[in-house]
């Protein structure tokens, strides 16, 4: 891969929007998408007629219960009579959206992109939307075993704890931190002031995964506007540039992987770091939104992204490094554990948070130290996909 | 700015039922052929990114993207899915190469409709759950039939003209190695069939086929290293008109026209009929071919049926349309359809189309529509 030296137009995020993240929202998926899209347009000071292209992100069609969900969402996302593209990498979709928006603009094909991610999980299936995950497995070798998604994460968590000597108490700190951070987030679904003890006493789902280790079922949408350099400079004094993108998809055979270290996250991060010319991520990244559908996953991913050495993340968390006033704030928004997890929209919420943090618009969530470079990350599929963007002011 | 070229194509299947291969094996077969066609490319080292075009409900897997990497050699590399027509994957690959960050990008799509036992229910799920799905139309082709009625009455197009489209495409398909539905029919044979949904008979509706296509795209300098016969993408664009069936134009596919206008602009084409040599357009329904001919500005609006009867769009006519037989002759492999049109055009442009080779093929337009109930079209201008 050649080094990027001739990007035609440098893309910047100039506005973002978010719906409330809640279970059982009454709005239709289209309406959710438009609420977030309108906010993003308003912040960018643009109207729909200024938008050249639309990028849509949404995870399994089965959640919303619509086949060809990208087509269905098109008008809600502003895509009437416009080029509309839906990208999809399972749970990692939320950060694939800015990556696709990046190349829409960087290639010169579009000058402005409205990127919208939406997910409405709560009415997917009974008794629980989790049932959708019965259909994600290999239809020949795995579906007959009737696996449950939490099982494989329990295996991964166990493996990580064993390999790194991490204790449940150490991991629970992530849940405590994120849910507390989310108290300052106006869209948050499950913000709370809890203790490590509360996590350890919560209901066991699949040992060692307990109820407070895991993100909830959510409905919601998130959106942002990406523009080329000249438009970005005209619209705002604080454009946030997308300087690096990276993503990777590992083998489908999750059983053959090293569960203790997310190699795919590392490959994706390396790609983004190379592009953004980052050689020491731990020093050069000021704030990170790391995908945290489970509390151990934040630690796991920090190590994959080289924000911590292998097995070092629990220690950093314990020392308070990842707190909002720490040296490397991680998930200052409250993440999926605090704000909620409408799959694709959750990843895009992270991109929006990094945008707001870098633009100095995060309000009560603004991290203490000055921030110039941020990272957003999402993860998905069968524990195999990662998407990463590096943003700068 | 570097141009973008198609340097390799590979396909497998194009049969009503491919029994000998699973969908992953289909992908592998097409990929292996495409890499060989691109001059012996090694996907593990020579390819920068992979784009896969598929839809969950076609696959029967909730996150079908999981199965994309291995069969095409993409494990632990940048792979992602676009939920769209294969040509939208090509559009993504095109933009990625244009950024200068990627040199070689692979676009893939596969389909196994023969595995789908409840196609009608899947189609109902593609409709708005509140407004359209609840109508519970007993035959989803009815939506196309309504469009056909609107088009035919607006522009005074006769039922015989639609039969002409069927006869032309099925005859063209006899020259195409991939086509399963070639036939030498007469107009009367088409007209004598009962309606499936008026005004469409069984022969007016393209059948499904299992297939997979892999396309290798590269930037100009890399393309020159790999092949002597690059096919350039001069322009590509895609448009979604309006997902609400209630509000979209029933008489005319505005989406295809807008996409074509943008693609022509990129390619610097003023007068398509003079500057291009042939077209591969979507013909999932016979009347759609006429509509799309007009939308792509290959005939004045409402005039395509007259030109068709004069033989303008025949293989040896003024401007051949679907010399491969199109969807009516080759079948519809779901999201692969756009790539199938691309493969047919690329073979023509390389002069490798065998018995279906046209005498003049230097610049072409390919078009795909995503089928019912969508209003999304993708258009690409290709040249030798």
XYZ file of C-alpha atoms in Angstrom:
777
model
C 0.000 0.000 0.000
C 1.409 3.360 -0.981
C 1.708 6.174 1.571
C -1.025 8.690 1.206
C 0.480 11.890 -0.102
C -1.993 12.957 -2.759
C -5.384 13.043 -1.095
C -7.411 15.296 -3.313
C -9.492 16.838 -0.547
C -8.758 16.571 3.154
C -12.001 15.491 4.851
C -13.175 17.051 8.115
C -16.081 16.399 10.453
C -17.988 19.655 10.924
C -21.110 18.623 12.815
C -22.633 15.698 14.658
C -25.992 14.652 16.043
C -27.444 11.997 18.278
C -30.868 10.771 19.336
C -31.561 9.566 22.826
C -30.391 5.991 23.301
C -33.312 4.112 24.842
C -34.991 0.752 24.824
C -38.384 0.685 23.033
C -38.272 4.061 21.317
C -41.570 4.946 19.699
C -40.024 6.532 16.596
C -39.635 4.444 13.450
C -36.082 3.716 12.272
C -36.476 6.363 9.555
C -37.524 8.957 12.123
C -34.609 8.133 14.415
C -32.210 8.515 11.487
C -33.630 11.901 10.593
C -33.552 13.264 14.163
C -29.811 12.585 14.318
C -29.198 13.737 10.724
C -30.999 17.038 11.273
C -28.936 17.789 14.373
C -25.724 17.086 12.499
C -26.790 19.340 9.620
C -27.757 22.111 12.024
C -24.417 21.970 13.807
C -22.625 22.040 10.451
C -24.738 24.984 9.333
C -25.813 23.125 6.206
C -29.146 21.998 4.830
C -29.932 18.835 2.940
C -29.549 20.563 -0.411
C -25.875 21.242 0.406
C -25.198 17.523 0.839
C -23.716 15.642 -2.122
C -23.683 12.060 -0.866
C -25.138 9.933 1.903
C -23.401 7.132 3.778
C -25.584 4.860 5.881
C -24.455 2.442 8.547
C -26.675 -0.167 10.081
C -25.992 -3.614 11.455
C -28.150 -6.753 10.996
C -31.301 -6.134 8.951
C -33.027 -8.529 11.316
C -32.918 -5.976 14.161
C -35.085 -3.454 12.373
C -36.862 -6.308 10.612
C -36.387 -4.825 7.160
C -34.683 -6.445 4.194
C -32.375 -4.036 2.316
C -32.330 -1.749 5.328
C -30.108 0.765 3.546
C -32.816 1.346 0.960
C -35.474 1.609 3.636
C -33.454 4.117 5.671
C -32.482 6.219 2.666
C -35.130 8.916 3.028
C -34.772 9.122 6.792
C -31.042 9.593 6.283
C -31.630 12.365 3.752
C -30.876 10.216 0.723
C -33.757 11.165 -1.567
C -32.415 11.643 -5.083
C -28.849 11.364 -3.844
C -26.071 8.775 -4.064
C -26.655 6.610 -1.026
C -24.224 3.928 0.125
C -24.677 1.576 3.050
C -21.624 -0.022 4.609
C -21.787 -2.942 6.949
C -19.271 -4.802 9.100
C -21.500 -6.060 11.911
C -20.825 -4.264 15.176
C -17.879 -2.413 13.675
C -20.195 -0.619 11.240
C -20.383 2.527 13.373
C -16.776 3.438 12.651
C -16.862 2.044 9.091
C -19.281 4.923 8.394
C -16.647 7.679 8.836
C -14.144 5.549 6.918
C -16.505 5.333 3.931
C -17.378 9.021 4.308
C -13.639 9.720 4.299
C -13.084 8.131 0.901
C -16.251 9.656 -0.542
C -14.680 13.061 0.120
C -10.952 12.270 -0.139
C -11.448 10.791 -3.605
C -13.057 14.021 -4.796
C -16.269 12.197 -5.699
C -18.310 14.206 -3.177
C -17.678 17.472 -1.350
C -20.095 16.945 1.496
C -21.294 13.699 3.022
C -24.067 13.166 5.536
C -23.216 9.979 7.426
C -25.989 8.349 9.418
C -26.044 5.205 11.544
C -29.234 3.770 12.972
C -30.285 0.685 14.879
C -33.579 -0.276 16.454
C -32.979 -3.443 18.394
C -35.716 -3.612 20.987
C -38.539 -5.056 18.921
C -36.366 -7.493 16.982
C -37.432 -10.745 18.576
C -39.075 -12.251 21.618
C -38.343 -12.928 24.377
C -35.137 -10.989 23.794
C -33.501 -9.300 20.756
C -30.454 -11.480 21.467
C -32.337 -14.186 19.593
C -31.255 -12.531 16.344
C -27.757 -13.707 17.142
C -28.871 -17.290 16.618
C -28.490 -16.620 12.911
C -24.970 -15.223 12.827
C -23.166 -18.566 13.011
C -21.865 -20.901 10.371
C -25.064 -22.573 9.196
C -23.445 -26.004 8.859
C -20.986 -26.384 11.704
C -22.217 -24.032 14.435
C -25.949 -23.307 14.197
C -26.876 -26.908 15.169
C -25.074 -26.337 18.498
C -27.477 -23.436 19.173
C -24.791 -21.155 20.522
C -25.533 -17.905 22.323
C -23.447 -14.824 21.649
C -22.605 -14.236 25.303
C -21.039 -17.707 25.512
C -18.219 -16.859 23.187
C -17.546 -13.586 24.966
C -17.485 -15.438 28.245
C -14.808 -17.674 26.722
C -12.871 -14.680 25.500
C -13.150 -12.891 28.859
C -12.037 -16.039 30.675
C -9.079 -16.428 28.381
C -8.088 -12.790 28.818
C -8.364 -13.029 32.588
C -6.281 -16.205 32.609
C -3.587 -14.912 30.239
C -3.232 -11.539 31.946
C -4.016 -12.517 35.509
C -6.799 -9.931 35.502
C -9.329 -10.196 38.292
C -13.071 -9.554 38.034
C -12.600 -6.604 40.400
C -10.101 -4.973 38.018
C -12.366 -5.432 35.033
C -15.437 -4.143 36.861
C -13.673 -0.790 37.256
C -14.309 -0.175 33.557
C -18.045 -0.558 34.025
C -17.965 1.736 37.060
C -15.991 4.394 35.166
C -18.078 4.321 31.989
C -21.449 4.353 33.686
C -20.290 7.297 35.813
C -18.974 9.166 32.754
C -22.355 8.671 31.132
C -24.060 10.647 33.917
C -22.946 13.733 31.994
C -24.268 12.476 28.662
C -27.735 13.787 27.762
C -28.500 10.779 25.536
C -27.374 8.124 28.024
C -29.558 5.102 28.654
C -27.927 3.408 31.648
C -25.762 6.001 33.354
C -25.307 5.222 37.030
C -23.143 5.789 40.024
C -22.236 2.228 40.945
C -19.442 0.475 42.767
C -17.293 -2.522 41.915
C -19.336 -4.458 44.435
C -22.543 -3.763 42.516
C -20.993 -5.265 39.389
C -19.756 -8.336 41.215
C -23.148 -8.882 42.817
C -25.183 -8.447 39.635
C -26.865 -11.390 37.974
C -24.518 -13.892 36.339
C -25.386 -14.326 32.662
C -22.634 -16.678 31.529
C -19.753 -16.837 33.971
C -17.681 -14.672 34.129
C -20.026 -12.244 32.342
C -22.494 -10.562 34.702
C -25.337 -8.171 34.008
C -23.360 -5.004 34.773
C -20.424 -6.219 32.646
C -22.517 -5.893 29.534
C -24.121 -3.121 27.458
C -27.916 -2.945 27.079
C -30.371 -3.379 24.211
C -30.888 0.069 22.682
C -32.602 2.010 19.937
C -30.981 5.094 18.550
C -29.256 6.899 15.756
C -26.147 9.007 15.336
C -24.973 11.170 12.463
C -22.245 13.526 11.381
C -21.324 15.681 8.413
C -18.011 15.280 6.597
C -16.863 18.036 4.254
C -13.891 18.827 2.062
C -11.318 21.290 3.341
C -12.622 24.438 1.631
C -16.201 23.858 2.764
C -15.092 22.852 6.254
C -13.078 26.053 6.672
C -16.024 28.107 5.466
C -18.494 26.480 7.834
C -16.577 26.299 11.081
C -13.524 27.461 12.995
C -13.081 24.031 14.521
C -13.068 21.420 11.759
C -11.902 18.041 13.014
C -9.869 16.298 10.338
C -10.054 12.589 9.625
C -6.350 11.867 9.255
C -6.184 8.107 9.466
C -8.518 5.240 8.705
C -7.973 1.545 9.141
C -9.980 -1.604 9.335
C -9.459 -5.359 9.235
C -11.522 -8.496 9.166
C -10.071 -11.673 10.632
C -10.987 -15.232 9.698
C -14.565 -16.425 10.230
C -13.232 -19.349 12.280
C -13.210 -17.628 15.652
C -12.381 -20.917 17.312
C -8.926 -20.823 15.741
C -7.968 -17.415 17.094
C -5.881 -16.201 19.992
C -8.739 -15.020 22.164
C -6.499 -13.152 24.604
C -5.247 -10.578 22.083
C -7.332 -8.929 19.335
C -4.976 -9.203 16.396
C -7.601 -7.727 14.027
C -7.781 -4.550 16.136
C -4.026 -4.303 15.968
C -3.930 -4.668 12.184
C -6.660 -2.036 11.789
C -4.892 0.355 14.145
C -1.536 -0.107 12.395
C -3.156 0.846 9.112
C -4.683 4.001 10.605
C -1.521 4.950 12.497
C 0.596 4.559 9.375
C -1.726 6.851 7.479
C -1.870 9.467 10.240
C 1.882 9.161 10.784
C 1.577 8.050 14.391
C 4.502 6.037 15.704
C 3.825 6.027 19.436
C 0.080 5.796 19.937
C 0.236 5.731 23.729
C 1.904 9.158 23.671
C 0.319 10.667 20.574
C -3.346 9.777 21.134
C -4.858 12.258 23.588
C -8.328 10.794 23.933
C -9.838 7.507 22.778
C -13.293 6.044 22.342
C -12.694 2.308 22.459
C -15.477 -0.164 21.767
C -16.805 -1.401 25.097
C -19.876 -3.634 24.714
C -18.404 -5.606 27.628
C -16.151 -4.100 30.265
C -13.245 -6.483 29.543
C -13.484 -5.481 25.877
C -12.308 -1.948 26.623
C -9.141 -3.373 28.158
C -8.753 -5.987 25.444
C -9.089 -3.363 22.722
C -6.799 -0.827 24.387
C -4.077 -3.445 24.158
C -4.949 -4.266 20.545
C -4.816 -0.577 19.680
C -1.438 -0.265 21.418
C -2.828 2.257 23.878
C -1.554 -0.133 26.524
C 1.017 -2.902 26.464
C -0.247 -6.471 26.520
C -2.005 -7.134 29.831
C -1.279 -3.589 30.993
C -4.754 -2.119 30.500
C -6.223 -3.337 33.828
C -3.318 -1.676 35.604
C -3.813 1.629 33.760
C -7.499 1.529 34.605
C -6.765 0.881 38.265
C -4.329 3.807 38.350
C -6.983 6.124 36.934
C -5.107 6.804 33.703
C -8.263 6.214 31.651
C -10.500 8.480 33.748
C -11.759 11.703 32.243
C -9.104 13.648 34.143
C -6.422 11.031 33.516
C -3.470 10.976 31.164
C -5.306 8.927 28.508
C -9.060 9.403 28.878
C -10.854 6.378 27.444
C -14.565 6.530 26.713
C -15.220 9.949 28.224
C -18.716 9.730 26.712
C -19.615 6.797 28.902
C -19.260 4.357 26.018
C -21.623 1.554 25.256
C -21.728 0.511 28.910
C -23.081 3.893 29.925
C -24.701 5.579 26.946
C -26.131 2.414 25.369
C -25.509 0.133 22.451
C -27.685 0.586 19.363
C -25.031 -1.350 17.401
C -24.073 0.835 14.425
C -25.247 4.045 16.071
C -23.112 3.252 19.132
C -19.927 3.222 17.039
C -20.919 6.438 15.326
C -21.711 7.982 18.727
C -18.037 7.374 19.537
C -16.961 9.235 16.411
C -19.292 12.095 17.369
C -17.818 12.138 20.883
C -14.250 12.395 19.573
C -15.405 15.196 17.278
C -16.990 17.069 20.191
C -13.974 16.474 22.433
C -11.472 17.713 19.852
C -13.643 20.685 18.873
C -13.972 21.564 22.568
C -17.733 21.159 22.430
C -18.163 18.228 24.833
C -19.525 20.435 27.627
C -19.536 18.660 30.969
C -17.901 15.636 29.366
C -14.895 17.633 28.131
C -11.718 15.898 29.293
C -9.394 17.812 31.580
C -6.234 17.853 29.495
C -6.023 19.698 26.171
C -6.677 17.264 23.329
C -5.447 17.416 19.737
C -5.543 13.833 18.466
C -8.330 11.361 19.094
C -9.154 7.795 18.161
C -12.501 6.083 17.685
C -12.763 2.336 17.410
C -15.499 -0.222 16.880
C -15.542 -3.978 16.736
C -17.891 -6.586 15.403
C -18.853 -9.648 13.391
C -17.787 -12.958 14.955
C -15.188 -11.275 17.196
C -13.269 -10.634 14.006
C -13.676 -7.044 12.745
C -12.224 -3.745 13.841
C -12.538 -0.268 12.430
C -10.414 2.687 13.527
C -10.339 6.394 12.712
C -7.790 8.943 13.856
C -9.058 12.498 14.085
C -7.138 15.728 14.662
C -7.837 19.402 15.128
C -5.042 11.994 -10.689
C -4.638 8.318 -11.389
C -7.243 6.584 -13.488
C -8.879 3.392 -12.249
C -8.917 0.191 -14.293
C -10.502 -3.224 -14.152
C -7.538 -5.586 -14.429
C -9.126 -8.921 -13.659
C -12.525 -10.581 -13.699
C -13.619 -14.006 -12.557
C -17.016 -15.635 -12.437
C -18.567 -18.900 -11.428
C -22.037 -20.374 -11.690
C -24.734 -18.505 -13.621
C -26.866 -21.620 -13.412
C -30.368 -21.879 -11.951
C -28.989 -24.199 -9.289
C -25.305 -24.625 -8.491
C -25.342 -27.861 -6.559
C -21.638 -28.544 -6.508
C -20.578 -25.497 -4.513
C -21.611 -23.666 -1.354
C -21.730 -19.882 -1.438
C -18.225 -19.732 -0.034
C -16.943 -22.139 -2.681
C -18.642 -20.011 -5.325
C -16.720 -17.015 -4.021
C -13.458 -18.934 -3.993
C -13.870 -20.178 -7.563
C -14.627 -16.704 -8.880
C -11.799 -15.154 -6.867
C -9.215 -17.688 -8.032
C -10.200 -17.012 -11.646
C -10.112 -13.235 -11.183
C -6.649 -13.265 -9.636
C -5.360 -15.474 -12.440
C -7.000 -13.168 -14.989
C -5.200 -10.209 -13.372
C -1.878 -11.801 -14.230
C -1.436 -14.144 -11.280
C -2.163 -11.746 -8.453
C -1.537 -12.932 -4.903
C -4.420 -11.619 -2.791
C -2.426 -12.016 0.422
C 0.276 -9.606 -0.677
C -0.872 -7.683 -3.746
C -4.356 -6.539 -2.742
C -4.886 -3.548 -0.429
C -8.581 -3.938 0.351
C -11.649 -6.032 -0.442
C -15.285 -4.965 -0.861
C -18.072 -7.510 -0.695
C -21.614 -6.803 -1.848
C -24.313 -8.836 -0.138
C -27.508 -8.545 1.868
C -28.211 -10.484 5.060
C -31.664 -11.716 4.167
C -30.496 -13.057 0.804
C -27.817 -15.014 2.657
C -30.000 -16.241 5.513
C -27.243 -15.202 7.907
C -27.709 -12.311 10.323
C -24.242 -10.830 9.798
C -23.241 -12.267 6.442
C -20.185 -10.009 6.350
C -18.476 -12.500 8.694
C -18.067 -14.926 5.831
C -16.519 -12.476 3.398
C -12.783 -12.697 4.104
C -11.490 -16.241 3.595
C -12.833 -17.315 0.209
C -11.369 -14.206 -1.452
C -8.070 -14.247 0.420
C -8.877 -11.331 2.709
C -8.459 -12.666 6.254
C -6.790 -10.115 8.552
C -6.878 -7.538 5.771
C -9.199 -4.588 5.145
C -12.471 -6.255 4.088
C -15.935 -4.782 4.390
C -19.432 -5.240 3.082
C -21.569 -2.837 1.134
C -25.226 -3.759 1.299
C -25.871 -2.993 -2.313
C -25.536 -3.971 -5.912
C -22.148 -5.279 -7.039
C -21.543 -2.105 -9.012
C -21.799 -0.131 -5.768
C -18.843 -2.205 -4.575
C -17.018 -1.173 -7.721
C -17.939 2.453 -6.950
C -16.448 2.106 -3.470
C -13.313 0.504 -4.890
C -13.107 3.303 -7.445
C -13.259 5.984 -4.757
C -10.770 4.150 -2.546
C -8.220 3.993 -5.351
C -8.882 7.630 -6.226
C -7.848 8.694 -2.703
C -4.320 7.528 -3.518
C -4.273 5.375 -0.396
C -5.093 2.111 -2.169
C -3.555 0.636 -5.302
C -5.448 -2.617 -5.765
C -8.992 -3.193 -4.488
C -11.106 -6.294 -5.079
C -14.895 -6.149 -5.450
C -16.861 -9.329 -4.843
C -20.466 -10.397 -4.888
C -22.181 -13.765 -4.703
C -25.713 -15.080 -4.689
C -27.427 -18.391 -4.135
C -31.122 -17.713 -4.622
C -31.659 -21.444 -5.154
C -31.115 -21.820 -1.391
C -33.921 -19.376 -0.580
C -37.116 -21.289 0.076
C -39.246 -18.292 1.018
C -38.326 -15.688 -1.584
C -41.745 -14.106 -1.450
C -41.512 -13.472 2.302
C -38.015 -12.055 1.889
C -39.363 -9.639 -0.711
C -42.193 -8.600 1.614
C -39.571 -7.809 4.241
C -37.967 -5.370 1.817
C -41.133 -3.283 1.854
C -41.981 -0.588 4.382
C -43.398 -2.465 7.386
C -46.137 0.097 8.022
C -47.328 1.207 4.620
C -46.538 -1.363 1.946
C -45.783 -4.709 3.591
C -49.200 -4.688 5.194
C -50.830 -4.777 1.754
C -49.375 -8.290 1.671
C -49.377 -8.468 -2.099
C -49.707 -12.118 -3.137
C -47.140 -11.670 -5.910
C -44.414 -9.088 -5.411
C -43.962 -8.761 -9.178
C -47.231 -6.816 -9.025
C -45.239 -3.728 -8.065
C -43.292 -4.016 -11.308
C -46.483 -4.720 -13.221
C -47.961 -1.459 -11.952
C -44.895 0.398 -13.175
C -45.185 -1.384 -16.495
C -48.812 -0.316 -16.824
C -47.932 3.271 -15.988
C -45.070 3.319 -18.475
C -47.015 1.627 -21.252
C -50.034 3.864 -20.993
C -47.997 7.049 -20.637
C -45.847 6.425 -23.699
C -48.216 4.286 -25.689
C -46.012 1.188 -25.611
C -47.656 -2.010 -26.827
C -47.527 -5.457 -25.294
C -45.875 -6.683 -28.529
C -42.928 -4.366 -27.940
C -42.242 -5.997 -24.599
C -42.307 -9.365 -26.362
C -39.748 -7.973 -28.804
C -37.408 -7.217 -25.920
C -37.770 -10.789 -24.653
C -37.137 -12.287 -28.092
C -34.076 -10.088 -28.692
C -32.462 -10.753 -25.317
C -33.104 -14.494 -25.322
C -31.683 -14.749 -28.822
C -28.595 -12.750 -27.828
C -28.167 -15.095 -24.891
C -27.630 -17.997 -27.290
C -24.196 -16.508 -28.009
C -23.306 -16.132 -24.334
C -21.477 -18.972 -22.549
C -22.845 -17.902 -19.171
C -26.484 -17.582 -20.148
C -28.836 -20.357 -19.058
C -31.944 -18.922 -20.643
C -31.056 -18.440 -24.305
C -33.841 -19.365 -26.699
C -35.020 -18.818 -30.215
C -38.552 -17.588 -29.666
C -41.122 -15.856 -31.792
C -43.205 -12.878 -30.718
C -46.317 -15.056 -30.821
C -44.820 -17.600 -28.473
C -44.258 -14.867 -25.872
C -47.674 -13.308 -26.415
C -49.490 -16.620 -26.180
C -48.364 -17.195 -22.594
C -50.809 -16.352 -19.800
C -50.042 -13.309 -17.662
C -48.166 -13.854 -14.423
C -49.151 -10.345 -13.471
C -50.691 -8.302 -16.242
C -49.027 -7.099 -18.472
C -46.077 -9.415 -17.715
C -45.827 -13.085 -18.608
C -43.360 -15.560 -17.171
C -40.951 -14.709 -19.993
C -41.083 -10.974 -19.212
C -39.689 -11.638 -15.743
C -36.023 -12.575 -15.450
C -35.449 -15.787 -13.457
C -32.916 -16.093 -10.634
C -29.532 -17.789 -11.002
C -26.739 -18.733 -8.600
C -23.518 -16.935 -9.398
C -20.525 -15.158 -8.067
C -18.269 -12.551 -9.642
C -14.975 -11.100 -8.455
C -13.483 -7.985 -10.053
C -9.958 -6.678 -9.474
C -9.495 -2.914 -9.771
C -6.219 -1.026 -9.760
C -4.693 2.401 -10.143
C -3.197 3.282 -13.505
C 0.472 2.492 -12.919
C -0.255 -0.774 -11.151
C -2.752 -1.742 -13.837
C -0.120 -1.278 -16.542
C 2.194 -3.633 -14.665
C -0.403 -6.387 -14.433
C -2.188 -6.397 -17.747
C -1.993 -5.288 -21.366
C -5.757 -4.964 -21.597
C -6.925 -2.720 -18.764
C -10.535 -1.560 -18.995
C -10.844 1.952 -17.620
C -13.657 3.228 -15.461
C -14.287 6.678 -16.914
C -17.269 7.472 -14.768
C -19.412 5.836 -12.111
C -22.321 7.083 -10.040
C -25.288 5.768 -8.115
C -28.570 7.345 -7.065
C -31.406 6.365 -4.747
C -34.567 8.088 -5.899
C -37.005 7.602 -3.031
C -37.505 4.485 -0.929
C -41.186 5.265 -0.441
C -42.933 3.523 -3.305
C -45.810 5.944 -2.870
C -43.680 8.902 -3.862
C -41.356 7.615 -6.538
C -42.006 8.141 -10.217
C -43.910 5.093 -11.488
C -43.639 5.949 -15.157
C -39.957 6.582 -15.462
C -36.809 5.560 -13.536
C -35.467 8.985 -12.544
C -32.757 7.276 -10.439
C -31.132 5.730 -13.512
C -31.260 9.032 -15.391
C -29.620 11.022 -12.584
C -26.932 8.378 -12.117
C -26.236 8.304 -15.851
C -26.039 12.091 -16.072
C -23.392 12.161 -13.346
C -21.421 9.258 -14.861
C -21.490 10.891 -18.302
C -20.283 14.134 -16.800
C -17.358 12.372 -15.141
C -16.502 10.638 -18.400
C -16.892 13.842 -20.422
C -19.600 12.380 -22.623
C -21.970 14.798 -24.360
C -23.775 12.543 -26.789
C -23.863 8.994 -25.447
C -25.321 7.385 -28.542
C -22.425 8.721 -30.652
C -19.615 8.356 -28.159
C -20.476 4.931 -26.801
C -20.692 1.655 -28.687
C -22.996 -0.575 -26.672
C -24.817 -0.855 -23.367
C -25.451 -3.545 -20.778
C -28.522 -2.420 -18.853
C -30.804 -3.924 -16.279
C -33.619 -5.992 -17.772
C -35.140 -7.787 -14.789
C -38.441 -7.076 -16.474
C -38.768 -6.659 -20.228
C -40.232 -3.135 -20.000
C -37.402 -2.072 -17.699
C -34.917 -2.443 -20.540
C -36.865 0.135 -22.559
C -37.166 2.449 -19.565
C -33.470 2.254 -18.820
C -32.505 2.800 -22.471
C -34.373 6.086 -22.242
C -33.041 6.924 -18.775
C -29.465 6.425 -19.993
C -30.228 8.824 -22.857
C -29.724 6.188 -25.526
C -33.170 7.094 -26.891
C -35.480 10.076 -26.399
C -37.938 9.564 -23.547
C -40.887 7.516 -24.756
C -39.202 6.598 -28.044
C -37.199 3.488 -27.123
C -39.981 1.137 -28.182
C -40.052 2.587 -31.698
C -36.276 2.305 -32.088
C -36.413 -1.232 -30.727
C -38.877 -2.282 -33.411
C -36.562 -0.760 -36.032
C -33.802 -3.052 -34.766
C -31.620 -0.265 -33.382
C -30.761 -2.222 -30.234
C -30.075 -5.585 -31.898
C -26.624 -7.173 -31.833
C -25.951 -5.856 -35.312
C -28.026 -2.702 -34.894
C -27.123 0.943 -34.516
C -26.492 0.641 -30.793
C -26.514 -2.888 -29.328
C -28.195 -3.131 -25.925
C -27.606 -6.238 -23.834
C -25.643 -8.183 -26.456
C -25.096 -10.726 -23.657
C -28.821 -11.312 -23.297
C -28.967 -9.271 -20.105
C -30.931 -10.432 -17.108
C -33.654 -11.973 -19.264
C -31.113 -14.251 -20.935
C -28.546 -14.695 -18.195
C -30.766 -14.549 -15.124
C -30.612 -12.348 -12.037
C -27.987 -13.359 -9.490
C -29.329 -10.932 -6.830
C -26.633 -8.390 -5.921
C -24.195 -9.905 -8.433
C -26.310 -8.528 -11.254
C -24.331 -5.314 -11.725
C -21.055 -7.210 -11.798
C -22.518 -9.636 -14.344
C -23.238 -6.668 -16.623
C -19.697 -5.436 -15.986
C -18.147 -8.799 -16.843
C -20.061 -8.932 -20.128
C -18.947 -5.403 -21.013
C -15.316 -5.980 -20.007
C -15.109 -9.107 -22.184
C -16.510 -7.138 -25.126
C -14.071 -4.272 -24.588
C -11.137 -6.666 -24.386
C -12.346 -8.444 -27.552
C -12.553 -11.660 -25.550
C -16.304 -12.146 -25.784
C -16.077 -15.118 -28.124
C -19.228 -15.754 -30.107
C -21.028 -12.761 -28.626
C -18.240 -10.331 -29.635
C -19.516 -7.137 -31.228
C -17.722 -5.653 -34.209
C -17.264 -2.296 -32.492
C -16.629 -2.223 -28.755
C -14.353 0.466 -27.410
C -16.539 2.335 -24.982
C -19.613 1.115 -23.158
C -22.091 1.891 -20.436
C -23.237 -0.604 -17.819
C -26.212 -0.134 -15.564
C -27.820 -2.032 -12.742
C -30.950 -1.443 -10.698
C -31.309 -3.132 -7.317
C -34.670 -4.616 -8.219
C -37.976 -4.395 -6.417
C -38.873 -2.523 -4.320
C -35.831 -0.260 -4.515
C -35.217 2.888 -6.498
C -31.447 2.624 -6.643
C -29.439 2.539 -9.855
C -25.725 2.385 -10.531
C -24.188 3.438 -13.831
C -20.605 3.066 -15.009
C -18.888 4.160 -18.208
C -16.114 1.820 -19.305
C -13.539 2.188 -22.041
C -10.737 0.185 -23.569
